[in-house]
């Protein structure tokens, strides 16, 4: 497992942008598949985007395609989520997650596949 610390959430108007960061501990960050999830009260945690260890394989939920960009800088042990054209329905607590995947292009969009989680960061989009 790794320790994850998120930052970058906040309040933004509809149409605005935010960049979330997820800093990880450890020396083998490039071998961890990672993902961003979000959750609103009373709803299940939803996958937003996922990325393989090398960054070569990426997934987006349909609602994020064309607006969000997931990336990682393995030299800095950090993953990012650039969110543009934000909508009120993007309001949620956003979590980053990681799981050791070795080399390759594997990732998962299931919350249960991840064993390390950040504390969450609130994103609020006002209309």
Short mmCIF file of C-alpha atoms in Angstrom, two decimals:
data_model
loop_
_atom_site.label_atom_id
_atom_site.label_comp_id
_atom_site.label_asym_id
_atom_site.label_seq_id
_atom_site.Cartn_x
_atom_site.Cartn_y
_atom_site.Cartn_z
CA UNK A 1 0.00 0.00 0.00
CA UNK A 2 0.92 3.64 -0.43
CA UNK A 3 -0.19 6.77 1.35
CA UNK A 4 -2.12 9.21 -0.80
CA UNK A 5 -2.78 12.89 -0.19
CA UNK A 6 -5.17 14.83 -2.40
CA UNK A 7 -5.29 18.56 -2.94
CA UNK A 8 -6.84 21.07 -5.29
CA UNK A 9 -10.55 20.87 -4.55
CA UNK A 10 -12.69 23.91 -3.95
CA UNK A 11 -15.64 26.01 -5.04
CA UNK A 12 -15.92 27.04 -8.68
CA UNK A 13 -18.62 28.40 -10.92
CA UNK A 14 -20.10 26.32 -13.69
CA UNK A 15 -17.81 26.39 -16.71
CA UNK A 16 -14.73 26.85 -14.58
CA UNK A 17 -11.74 24.60 -14.04
CA UNK A 18 -9.97 22.86 -11.19
CA UNK A 19 -6.87 20.69 -11.04
CA UNK A 20 -6.75 17.94 -8.46
CA UNK A 21 -3.45 16.43 -7.36
CA UNK A 22 -2.75 13.16 -5.60
CA UNK A 23 0.70 12.78 -4.07
CA UNK A 24 1.86 9.28 -3.21
CA UNK A 25 4.51 7.91 -0.91
CA UNK A 26 6.80 5.07 -1.88
CA UNK A 27 9.51 4.30 -4.41
CA UNK A 28 7.65 2.22 -7.00
CA UNK A 29 4.92 4.67 -7.94
CA UNK A 30 5.19 3.77 -11.63
CA UNK A 31 4.00 0.24 -10.83
CA UNK A 32 0.76 1.39 -9.28
CA UNK A 33 -2.46 1.66 -11.25
CA UNK A 34 -4.37 4.69 -10.07
CA UNK A 35 -7.78 6.19 -10.38
CA UNK A 36 -10.05 9.04 -9.42
CA UNK A 37 -13.44 8.31 -7.91
CA UNK A 38 -16.17 10.64 -6.70
CA UNK A 39 -19.05 10.27 -4.30
CA UNK A 40 -22.10 12.26 -3.32
CA UNK A 41 -24.25 11.60 -0.24
CA UNK A 42 -26.44 8.55 -0.60
CA UNK A 43 -24.77 7.36 -3.77
CA UNK A 44 -22.15 4.76 -4.53
CA UNK A 45 -18.59 5.77 -5.27
CA UNK A 46 -18.26 6.34 -9.02
CA UNK A 47 -15.18 5.89 -11.16
CA UNK A 48 -14.23 9.10 -12.96
CA UNK A 49 -10.92 8.19 -14.59
CA UNK A 50 -8.19 5.58 -14.29
CA UNK A 51 -4.62 5.31 -15.49
CA UNK A 52 -2.10 2.51 -15.74
CA UNK A 53 1.31 2.68 -14.08
CA UNK A 54 3.12 3.91 -17.17
CA UNK A 55 0.31 6.25 -18.08
CA UNK A 56 -0.18 4.52 -21.39
CA UNK A 57 -3.66 3.19 -20.72
CA UNK A 58 -6.43 5.54 -19.64
CA UNK A 59 -10.15 5.32 -18.94
CA UNK A 60 -12.80 8.03 -18.54
CA UNK A 61 -16.41 7.73 -17.52
CA UNK A 62 -18.61 9.01 -20.33
CA UNK A 63 -19.57 12.17 -18.45
CA UNK A 64 -15.90 13.14 -18.12
CA UNK A 65 -14.81 12.55 -21.69
CA UNK A 66 -13.72 15.74 -23.41
CA UNK A 67 -13.73 17.72 -20.16
CA UNK A 68 -11.39 15.91 -17.73
CA UNK A 69 -7.81 14.79 -18.24
CA UNK A 70 -6.06 12.30 -16.01
CA UNK A 71 -2.27 12.25 -15.99
CA UNK A 72 0.64 11.24 -13.82
CA UNK A 73 4.21 12.32 -13.27
CA UNK A 74 6.03 9.24 -12.04
CA UNK A 75 9.17 11.24 -11.29
CA UNK A 76 7.13 13.30 -8.81
CA UNK A 77 4.98 10.43 -7.49
CA UNK A 78 1.91 12.48 -8.36
CA UNK A 79 -1.30 11.94 -10.29
CA UNK A 80 -3.50 14.74 -11.58
CA UNK A 81 -7.06 15.32 -12.71
CA UNK A 82 -7.55 18.44 -14.80
CA UNK A 83 -11.24 19.28 -14.82
CA UNK A 84 -12.55 21.81 -17.33
CA UNK A 85 -16.05 22.98 -18.21
CA UNK A 86 -17.25 21.94 -14.80
CA UNK A 87 -20.95 21.37 -14.24
CA UNK A 88 -23.02 21.42 -11.04
CA UNK A 89 -23.45 17.66 -11.38
CA UNK A 90 -19.68 17.29 -10.96
CA UNK A 91 -20.10 18.37 -7.34
CA UNK A 92 -18.80 15.57 -5.12
CA UNK A 93 -16.01 14.45 -2.86
CA UNK A 94 -13.22 13.26 -5.11
CA UNK A 95 -10.92 10.46 -4.00
CA UNK A 96 -7.72 9.15 -5.51
CA UNK A 97 -6.91 5.47 -5.22
CA UNK A 98 -3.97 3.21 -5.98
CA UNK A 99 -3.16 -0.48 -6.21
CA UNK A 100 0.08 -2.28 -7.05
CA UNK A 101 -0.14 -3.57 -10.61
CA UNK A 102 3.45 -4.34 -11.56
CA UNK A 103 4.46 -3.53 -15.10
CA UNK A 104 1.94 -3.42 -17.92
CA UNK A 105 -1.17 -1.53 -18.84
CA UNK A 106 -3.67 -2.76 -16.25
CA UNK A 107 -6.07 -0.56 -14.39
CA UNK A 108 -9.51 -1.01 -12.87
CA UNK A 109 -12.65 1.09 -12.59
CA UNK A 110 -13.96 -0.89 -9.59
CA UNK A 111 -13.46 0.72 -6.17
CA UNK A 112 -12.94 -2.71 -4.66
CA UNK A 113 -9.85 -3.27 -6.77
CA UNK A 114 -7.94 -0.49 -4.97
CA UNK A 115 -6.36 -0.84 -1.54
CA UNK A 116 -4.98 2.63 -0.96
CA UNK A 117 -7.19 5.71 -0.75
CA UNK A 118 -6.74 9.39 -0.14
CA UNK A 119 -8.78 11.34 2.36
CA UNK A 120 -10.95 12.97 -0.30
CA UNK A 121 -11.24 16.55 -1.49
CA UNK A 122 -14.50 18.44 -1.94
CA UNK A 123 -15.35 19.86 -5.35
CA UNK A 124 -18.36 22.16 -5.46
CA UNK A 125 -19.61 23.63 -8.72
CA UNK A 126 -22.15 26.41 -8.42
CA UNK A 127 -24.69 27.17 -11.11
#
